[in-house]
Amino acid sequence: MPRMSAEERRESVINAATAEFARGGYHGTSTEAIARRVGVSQPYLFRLFPGKKAIFLAAAERCVEDTIRTFEEASEGLRGEDALHAMANAYTGVIAERPERLMMQMQMYVAVAAAEQEGDREFGESVRNGWMRLWDTVHLALGADIDETTDFLAYGMLINCLVGMGFPPEHRVWEGLYPSAHDKGRLEK
């Protein structure tokens, strides 16, 4: 088996970190667990990343970039309501198929709040910058309509919370969501 390059190993660390942080959060995940999942030593892990914070931020960045790419690909060539439904369907599919992406997002928000309480604004600034790129992607696809953008992202956060809490697709809490968000087959795990 060919030896992995440092960049390939870095990618495997980001993937492992996403899975570990999604499950245990920033404070509940050790760099030892990430190294073990990748199959490297902790010292090697720290040759690729300067510390746990850098690993978390790289995983957070990847999570946001993957979501941006999902929205861009889904809305390509579309605008307005067509883009809205395409993005909603694509995202709903992603969180059903790759729940670690949803959980990583949720952990990002908690980690930022905790870091801010500890006086670390840099941590949150990085995550907020990524989120604003995501906001801009949605905003442009929806014709730069501020109300549509706000509604889309608000529904998305509600969906994140409901899925994260494990509400089954047939539960009454899903009633009233627009059809793309309420596609029962896509929300099943």
Short mmCIF file of C-alpha atoms in Angstrom, two decimals:
data_model
loop_
_atom_site.label_atom_id
_atom_site.label_comp_id
_atom_site.label_asym_id
_atom_site.label_seq_id
_atom_site.Cartn_x
_atom_site.Cartn_y
_atom_site.Cartn_z
CA MET A 1 0.00 0.00 0.00
CA PRO A 2 1.47 3.38 -0.99
CA ARG A 3 2.37 5.77 1.76
CA MET A 4 0.05 8.77 2.27
CA SER A 5 1.37 12.25 1.68
CA ALA A 6 1.18 14.82 4.47
CA GLU A 7 -1.77 16.45 2.66
CA GLU A 8 -3.61 13.13 2.40
CA ARG A 9 -2.92 12.47 6.08
CA ARG A 10 -4.14 15.98 6.91
CA GLU A 11 -7.39 15.21 5.06
CA SER A 12 -7.80 11.99 6.99
CA VAL A 13 -7.30 13.93 10.25
CA ILE A 14 -9.99 16.44 9.25
CA ASN A 15 -12.41 13.60 8.44
CA ALA A 16 -11.64 11.79 11.69
CA ALA A 17 -11.86 15.03 13.67
CA THR A 18 -15.25 15.80 12.16
CA ALA A 19 -16.58 12.43 13.28
CA GLU A 20 -15.05 12.72 16.75
CA PHE A 21 -16.03 16.35 17.37
CA ALA A 22 -19.54 15.69 16.01
CA ARG A 23 -19.94 12.97 18.62
CA GLY A 24 -18.14 14.51 21.60
CA GLY A 25 -17.91 18.23 21.01
CA TYR A 26 -14.82 20.36 21.36
CA HIS A 27 -14.27 19.87 25.08
CA GLY A 28 -15.35 16.22 25.08
CA THR A 29 -13.01 15.10 22.30
CA SER A 30 -9.35 14.36 22.88
CA THR A 31 -6.61 14.67 20.30
CA GLU A 32 -5.72 11.12 21.34
CA ALA A 33 -9.10 9.89 20.06
CA ILE A 34 -8.58 11.70 16.75
CA ALA A 35 -5.06 10.31 16.36
CA ARG A 36 -6.28 6.82 17.18
CA ARG A 37 -9.09 7.05 14.60
CA VAL A 38 -6.58 8.14 11.93
CA GLY A 39 -3.97 5.61 13.00
CA VAL A 40 -1.21 8.07 13.80
CA SER A 41 0.58 9.14 16.95
CA GLN A 42 -0.34 12.36 18.75
CA PRO A 43 3.11 13.84 18.00
CA TYR A 44 2.48 13.22 14.28
CA LEU A 45 -0.95 14.83 14.61
CA PHE A 46 0.74 17.93 16.03
CA ARG A 47 3.13 18.05 13.09
CA LEU A 48 0.08 18.47 10.86
CA PHE A 49 -1.83 20.88 13.13
CA PRO A 50 -0.45 23.09 15.91
CA GLY A 51 -3.12 22.00 18.41
CA LYS A 52 -6.65 20.87 19.11
CA LYS A 53 -8.13 24.29 18.33
CA ALA A 54 -6.55 24.25 14.86
CA ILE A 55 -7.91 20.75 14.24
CA PHE A 56 -11.40 21.79 15.30
CA LEU A 57 -11.33 24.93 13.17
CA ALA A 58 -10.14 22.93 10.14
CA ALA A 59 -13.03 20.48 10.65
CA ALA A 60 -15.47 23.40 11.11
CA GLU A 61 -14.16 25.05 7.95
CA ARG A 62 -14.60 21.81 6.01
CA CYS A 63 -18.14 21.40 7.33
CA VAL A 64 -19.09 24.91 6.20
CA GLU A 65 -17.35 24.53 2.84
CA ASP A 66 -19.13 21.22 2.21
CA THR A 67 -22.47 22.87 2.98
CA ILE A 68 -21.66 25.80 0.69
CA ARG A 69 -20.74 23.37 -2.08
CA THR A 70 -24.00 21.46 -1.51
CA PHE A 71 -25.99 24.69 -1.90
CA GLU A 72 -23.99 25.88 -4.92
CA GLU A 73 -24.31 22.60 -6.77
CA ALA A 74 -28.02 22.28 -5.99
CA SER A 75 -28.87 25.83 -7.07
CA GLU A 76 -26.64 25.99 -10.13
CA GLY A 77 -28.58 27.69 -12.92
CA LEU A 78 -31.59 28.28 -10.66
CA ARG A 79 -32.90 31.35 -8.85
CA GLY A 80 -35.61 32.18 -6.38
CA GLU A 81 -38.08 29.50 -5.36
CA ASP A 82 -36.52 26.88 -7.65
CA ALA A 83 -33.14 27.45 -5.98
CA LEU A 84 -34.76 27.40 -2.55
CA HIS A 85 -36.36 24.00 -3.08
CA ALA A 86 -33.26 22.55 -4.73
CA MET A 87 -31.03 23.68 -1.86
CA ALA A 88 -33.51 22.48 0.77
CA ASN A 89 -33.77 19.06 -0.85
CA ALA A 90 -30.02 18.72 -1.27
CA TYR A 91 -29.31 19.73 2.33
CA THR A 92 -32.03 17.48 3.72
CA GLY A 93 -30.45 14.61 1.80
CA VAL A 94 -26.98 15.39 3.13
CA ILE A 95 -28.01 15.50 6.78
CA ALA A 96 -29.95 12.26 6.39
CA GLU A 97 -27.01 10.50 4.70
CA ARG A 98 -24.17 12.11 6.68
CA PRO A 99 -25.49 12.94 10.14
CA GLU A 100 -21.98 13.76 11.37
CA ARG A 101 -22.10 16.92 9.24
CA LEU A 102 -25.23 18.09 11.02
CA MET A 103 -23.82 17.24 14.44
CA MET A 104 -20.53 18.99 13.61
CA GLN A 105 -22.50 22.12 12.76
CA MET A 106 -24.33 21.96 16.05
CA GLN A 107 -21.06 21.43 17.93
CA MET A 108 -19.56 24.45 16.16
CA TYR A 109 -22.22 26.74 17.61
CA VAL A 110 -21.77 25.36 21.12
CA ALA A 111 -17.97 25.60 20.89
CA VAL A 112 -18.15 29.23 19.76
CA ALA A 113 -20.45 30.15 22.66
CA ALA A 114 -18.16 28.40 25.15
CA ALA A 115 -15.03 30.03 23.70
CA GLU A 116 -16.66 33.47 23.82
CA GLN A 117 -17.55 32.96 27.48
CA GLU A 118 -13.89 32.18 28.09
CA GLY A 119 -12.86 35.38 26.28
CA ASP A 120 -11.66 33.72 23.06
CA ARG A 121 -13.15 35.84 20.25
CA GLU A 122 -10.76 34.46 17.60
CA PHE A 123 -12.38 31.03 17.75
CA GLY A 124 -15.83 32.43 17.03
CA GLU A 125 -14.58 34.84 14.41
CA SER A 126 -13.34 31.99 12.25
CA VAL A 127 -16.65 30.13 12.48
CA ARG A 128 -18.67 33.32 11.90
CA ASN A 129 -16.63 34.11 8.77
CA GLY A 130 -17.45 30.69 7.37
CA TRP A 131 -21.11 31.07 8.23
CA MET A 132 -21.22 34.43 6.45
CA ARG A 133 -19.83 32.79 3.29
CA LEU A 134 -22.66 30.28 3.60
CA TRP A 135 -25.18 33.10 4.13
CA ASP A 136 -23.88 34.91 1.02
CA THR A 137 -24.18 31.72 -1.06
CA VAL A 138 -27.82 31.27 -0.07
CA HIS A 139 -28.55 34.99 -0.41
CA LEU A 140 -27.30 35.13 -4.00
CA ALA A 141 -29.11 31.94 -5.00
CA LEU A 142 -32.34 33.39 -3.66
CA GLY A 143 -32.00 36.55 -5.74
CA ALA A 144 -30.48 38.63 -2.93
CA ASP A 145 -33.84 38.70 -1.19
CA ILE A 146 -33.17 39.30 2.49
CA ASP A 147 -36.52 37.90 3.64
CA GLU A 148 -36.12 34.71 1.60
CA THR A 149 -32.56 34.27 2.87
CA THR A 150 -33.63 34.77 6.48
CA ASP A 151 -36.58 32.40 6.13
CA PHE A 152 -34.49 29.72 4.41
CA LEU A 153 -31.77 29.80 7.06
CA ALA A 154 -34.28 30.00 9.91
CA TYR A 155 -36.10 26.93 8.60
CA GLY A 156 -32.71 25.24 8.16
CA MET A 157 -31.76 25.86 11.77
CA LEU A 158 -35.14 24.56 12.92
CA ILE A 159 -34.65 21.45 10.81
CA ASN A 160 -31.14 21.03 12.27
CA CYS A 161 -32.54 21.19 15.80
CA LEU A 162 -35.45 18.83 15.13
CA VAL A 163 -33.23 16.26 13.40
CA GLY A 164 -30.55 16.67 16.07
CA MET A 165 -33.13 15.96 18.77
CA GLY A 166 -34.26 12.86 16.92
CA PHE A 167 -37.84 13.78 16.05
CA PRO A 168 -39.09 11.11 13.63
CA PRO A 169 -40.32 12.33 10.22
CA GLU A 170 -43.94 11.54 11.02
CA HIS A 171 -43.95 13.60 14.26
CA ARG A 172 -46.33 16.56 14.41
CA VAL A 173 -43.44 19.04 14.92
CA TRP A 174 -42.75 18.71 11.19
CA GLU A 175 -46.22 19.94 10.22
CA GLY A 176 -46.17 23.37 8.67
CA LEU A 177 -42.68 23.18 7.24
CA TYR A 178 -42.51 23.74 3.52
CA PRO A 179 -42.67 20.51 1.47
CA SER A 180 -38.92 20.36 0.71
CA ALA A 181 -38.11 20.35 4.40
CA HIS A 182 -40.86 17.86 5.21
CA ASP A 183 -39.93 15.16 2.69
CA LYS A 184 -40.38 12.24 5.08
CA GLY A 185 -38.30 9.80 3.10
CA ARG A 186 -35.25 12.06 3.19
CA LEU A 187 -35.36 12.68 6.93
CA GLU A 188 -35.40 9.03 7.89
CA LYS A 189 -32.15 7.70 9.26
#
